[in-house]
C-alpha atoms as a printed R data frame, in Angstrom:
    type eleno elety resid chain resno       x       y       z
1   ATOM     1    CA   UNK     A     1 -46.865   6.907  12.524
2   ATOM     2    CA   UNK     A     2 -45.951   3.288  11.914
3   ATOM     3    CA   UNK     A     3 -42.258   4.056  12.432
4   ATOM     4    CA   UNK     A     4 -42.538   6.206  15.564
5   ATOM     5    CA   UNK     A     5 -43.202   5.219  19.154
6   ATOM     6    CA   UNK     A     6 -43.827   7.192  22.312
7   ATOM     7    CA   UNK     A     7 -40.644   8.407  24.031
8   ATOM     8    CA   UNK     A     8 -41.566   6.292  27.078
9   ATOM     9    CA   UNK     A     9 -41.434   3.071  25.008
10  ATOM    10    CA   UNK     A    10 -39.353   0.246  26.388
11  ATOM    11    CA   UNK     A    11 -36.970  -1.829  24.283
12  ATOM    12    CA   UNK     A    12 -39.446  -4.730  24.272
13  ATOM    13    CA   UNK     A    13 -42.162  -2.395  22.888
14  ATOM    14    CA   UNK     A    14 -39.798  -1.367  20.107
15  ATOM    15    CA   UNK     A    15 -38.997  -4.990  19.241
16  ATOM    16    CA   UNK     A    16 -42.698  -5.947  19.189
17  ATOM    17    CA   UNK     A    17 -43.478  -3.015  16.882
18  ATOM    18    CA   UNK     A    18 -40.691  -4.074  14.507
19  ATOM    19    CA   UNK     A    19 -42.084  -7.589  14.296
20  ATOM    20    CA   UNK     A    20 -45.607  -6.220  13.708
21  ATOM    21    CA   UNK     A    21 -44.363  -4.078  10.833
22  ATOM    22    CA   UNK     A    22 -42.690  -7.099   9.213
23  ATOM    23    CA   UNK     A    23 -45.952  -9.055   9.277
24  ATOM    24    CA   UNK     A    24 -47.755  -6.118   7.637
25  ATOM    25    CA   UNK     A    25 -45.131  -5.911   4.895
26  ATOM    26    CA   UNK     A    26 -45.351  -9.521   3.764
27  ATOM    27    CA   UNK     A    27 -48.666  -8.791   2.022
28  ATOM    28    CA   UNK     A    28 -47.778  -5.336   0.713
29  ATOM    29    CA   UNK     A    29 -46.095  -6.141  -2.620
30  ATOM    30    CA   UNK     A    30 -47.560  -3.800  -5.251
31  ATOM    31    CA   UNK     A    31 -45.612  -4.845  -8.353
32  ATOM    32    CA   UNK     A    32 -43.572  -7.724  -9.697
33  ATOM    33    CA   UNK     A    33 -39.950  -7.704  -8.484
34  ATOM    34    CA   UNK     A    34 -37.620  -5.846 -10.848
35  ATOM    35    CA   UNK     A    35 -40.358  -3.762 -12.490
36  ATOM    36    CA   UNK     A    36 -39.447  -0.450 -10.846
37  ATOM    37    CA   UNK     A    37 -37.382   0.980  -8.025
38  ATOM    38    CA   UNK     A    38 -38.340   3.330  -5.239
39  ATOM    39    CA   UNK     A    39 -36.182   4.456  -2.316
40  ATOM    40    CA   UNK     A    40 -37.307   3.264   1.082
41  ATOM    41    CA   UNK     A    41 -35.746   3.064   4.520
42  ATOM    42    CA   UNK     A    42 -37.226  -0.408   4.860
43  ATOM    43    CA   UNK     A    43 -34.070  -2.090   3.566
44  ATOM    44    CA   UNK     A    44 -31.957  -0.411   6.222
45  ATOM    45    CA   UNK     A    45 -34.492  -1.358   8.885
46  ATOM    46    CA   UNK     A    46 -34.343  -4.980   7.776
47  ATOM    47    CA   UNK     A    47 -30.547  -4.771   7.759
48  ATOM    48    CA   UNK     A    48 -30.698  -3.707  11.413
49  ATOM    49    CA   UNK     A    49 -32.860  -6.692  12.282
50  ATOM    50    CA   UNK     A    50 -30.483  -8.992  10.390
51  ATOM    51    CA   UNK     A    51 -27.483  -7.554  12.277
52  ATOM    52    CA   UNK     A    52 -29.244  -8.057  15.620
53  ATOM    53    CA   UNK     A    53 -30.225 -11.636  14.855
54  ATOM    54    CA   UNK     A    54 -26.836 -12.714  13.507
55  ATOM    55    CA   UNK     A    55 -24.729 -10.920  16.132
56  ATOM    56    CA   UNK     A    56 -26.999 -11.641  19.135
57  ATOM    57    CA   UNK     A    57 -26.568  -7.973  20.127
58  ATOM    58    CA   UNK     A    58 -29.055  -5.125  20.108
59  ATOM    59    CA   UNK     A    59 -28.246  -2.691  17.306
60  ATOM    60    CA   UNK     A    60 -27.007   0.067  19.634
61  ATOM    61    CA   UNK     A    61 -24.478  -2.281  21.265
62  ATOM    62    CA   UNK     A    62 -23.391  -3.610  17.865
63  ATOM    63    CA   UNK     A    63 -22.726  -0.104  16.522
64  ATOM    64    CA   UNK     A    64 -20.924   0.895  19.720
65  ATOM    65    CA   UNK     A    65 -18.582  -2.134  19.672
66  ATOM    66    CA   UNK     A    66 -18.017  -2.548  15.943
67  ATOM    67    CA   UNK     A    67 -18.178   0.968  14.549
68  ATOM    68    CA   UNK     A    68 -17.951   3.731  17.148
69  ATOM    69    CA   UNK     A    69 -15.185   2.158  19.272
70  ATOM    70    CA   UNK     A    70 -13.192   0.882  16.274
71  ATOM    71    CA   UNK     A    71 -13.296   4.309  14.619
72  ATOM    72    CA   UNK     A    72 -12.729   6.229  17.868
73  ATOM    73    CA   UNK     A    73 -16.121   7.968  17.610
74  ATOM    74    CA   UNK     A    74 -16.699   9.319  21.129
75  ATOM    75    CA   UNK     A    75 -19.764  11.505  20.466
76  ATOM    76    CA   UNK     A    76 -21.937   9.222  18.347
77  ATOM    77    CA   UNK     A    77 -24.993   7.168  19.129
78  ATOM    78    CA   UNK     A    78 -28.080   5.611  17.603
79  ATOM    79    CA   UNK     A    79 -30.077   6.710  20.631
80  ATOM    80    CA   UNK     A    80 -30.668  10.461  20.635
81  ATOM    81    CA   UNK     A    81 -30.815  10.800  24.406
82  ATOM    82    CA   UNK     A    82 -27.606   8.824  24.999
83  ATOM    83    CA   UNK     A    83 -25.081  10.580  27.223
84  ATOM    84    CA   UNK     A    84 -22.276  10.159  24.691
85  ATOM    85    CA   UNK     A    85 -23.934  12.425  22.126
86  ATOM    86    CA   UNK     A    86 -23.256  16.127  21.731
87  ATOM    87    CA   UNK     A    87 -26.709  17.288  20.677
88  ATOM    88    CA   UNK     A    88 -27.603  20.939  20.286
89  ATOM    89    CA   UNK     A    89 -30.942  22.062  21.727
90  ATOM    90    CA   UNK     A    90 -33.401  23.894  19.517
91  ATOM    91    CA   UNK     A    91 -33.494  27.674  19.345
92  ATOM    92    CA   UNK     A    92 -35.480  29.407  22.057
93  ATOM    93    CA   UNK     A    93 -36.268  33.089  22.497
94  ATOM    94    CA   UNK     A    94 -38.851  35.479  23.912
95  ATOM    95    CA   UNK     A    95 -41.307  35.083  21.024
96  ATOM    96    CA   UNK     A    96 -40.403  31.685  19.631
97  ATOM    97    CA   UNK     A    97 -39.242  28.207  20.464
98  ATOM    98    CA   UNK     A    98 -38.146  25.391  18.186
99  ATOM    99    CA   UNK     A    99 -38.034  22.737  20.863
100 ATOM   100    CA   UNK     A   100 -40.176  19.774  19.887
101 ATOM   101    CA   UNK     A   101 -40.592  16.408  21.545
102 ATOM   102    CA   UNK     A   102 -38.271  13.843  19.986
103 ATOM   103    CA   UNK     A   103 -39.948  10.566  19.116
104 ATOM   104    CA   UNK     A   104 -38.009   7.363  19.539
105 ATOM   105    CA   UNK     A   105 -37.354   6.053  16.060
106 ATOM   106    CA   UNK     A   106 -37.899   2.330  15.921
107 ATOM   107    CA   UNK     A   107 -35.995   1.990  12.673
108 ATOM   108    CA   UNK     A   108 -32.596   2.956  14.079
109 ATOM   109    CA   UNK     A   109 -30.528   1.739  11.150
110 ATOM   110    CA   UNK     A   110 -32.512   3.875   8.698
111 ATOM   111    CA   UNK     A   111 -31.156   7.249   9.703
112 ATOM   112    CA   UNK     A   112 -31.174   7.918  13.440
113 ATOM   113    CA   UNK     A   113 -27.439   8.345  13.923
114 ATOM   114    CA   UNK     A   114 -26.468  11.257  16.174
115 ATOM   115    CA   UNK     A   115 -22.881  12.320  15.627
116 ATOM   116    CA   UNK     A   116 -20.502  15.255  15.319
117 ATOM   117    CA   UNK     A   117 -18.396  16.486  12.424
118 ATOM   118    CA   UNK     A   118 -15.239  15.299  14.172
119 ATOM   119    CA   UNK     A   119 -16.684  11.811  14.634
120 ATOM   120    CA   UNK     A   120 -17.715  11.672  10.978
121 ATOM   121    CA   UNK     A   121 -14.105  12.482  10.105
122 ATOM   122    CA   UNK     A   122 -12.978   9.608  12.350
123 ATOM   123    CA   UNK     A   123 -15.495   7.290  10.646
124 ATOM   124    CA   UNK     A   124 -14.192   8.096   7.165
125 ATOM   125    CA   UNK     A   125 -10.578   7.752   8.307
126 ATOM   126    CA   UNK     A   126 -11.362   4.272   9.700
127 ATOM   127    CA   UNK     A   127 -13.276   3.370   6.550
128 ATOM   128    CA   UNK     A   128 -10.363   4.325   4.284
129 ATOM   129    CA   UNK     A   129  -7.927   2.459   6.539
130 ATOM   130    CA   UNK     A   130 -10.107  -0.571   5.784
131 ATOM   131    CA   UNK     A   131  -9.618  -0.030   2.068
132 ATOM   132    CA   UNK     A   132  -5.864  -0.092   2.713
133 ATOM   133    CA   UNK     A   133  -6.168  -3.214   4.932
134 ATOM   134    CA   UNK     A   134  -5.007  -1.316   8.023
135 ATOM   135    CA   UNK     A   135  -7.171  -1.902  11.135
136 ATOM   136    CA   UNK     A   136 -10.314  -0.306   9.804
137 ATOM   137    CA   UNK     A   137 -14.017  -0.984   9.939
138 ATOM   138    CA   UNK     A   138 -14.250  -3.668   7.260
C-alpha cells in the first residue's frame, strides 16, 4: 500500500508521501550496483519527481503543456477523474458489478496515464514528427 493513497488525499499529502518513500529507499539497497537487474516502477516515479523539480510544474501540468497539448491529445490525463478523460465505467448488471473504488496513484509517471486509442495515435504521430525534426515532442 506504499504507493496508494486514499481518494480524498490532497496534493500536499501526495507530495509528503513521495518524500517519505524516498527516505525509505535510501537504505534499501540489497545488492551491489550492476550485479543484477529487476524491473521496477521506481525509476519512472523518480523521473516524475525530477521533472517536477526541474520544470517547477506539477507533473500533471507538465504533461498537459508539453505532451498532451503538443500532440493534440484531447482525452488524456494523468489524473483518472479529470474531466478531459474518456473513461469507461465498469460492467454492472443484476447479479454482478465490477465497479471498484479507484485509488489515487501517487506514482503518476509509473503508469497512471488515462487515454484513448485516438490520442495514442496522436502521440505516436507527434513522436515520429520529432524524429523527422518537424514540430514534435522531442
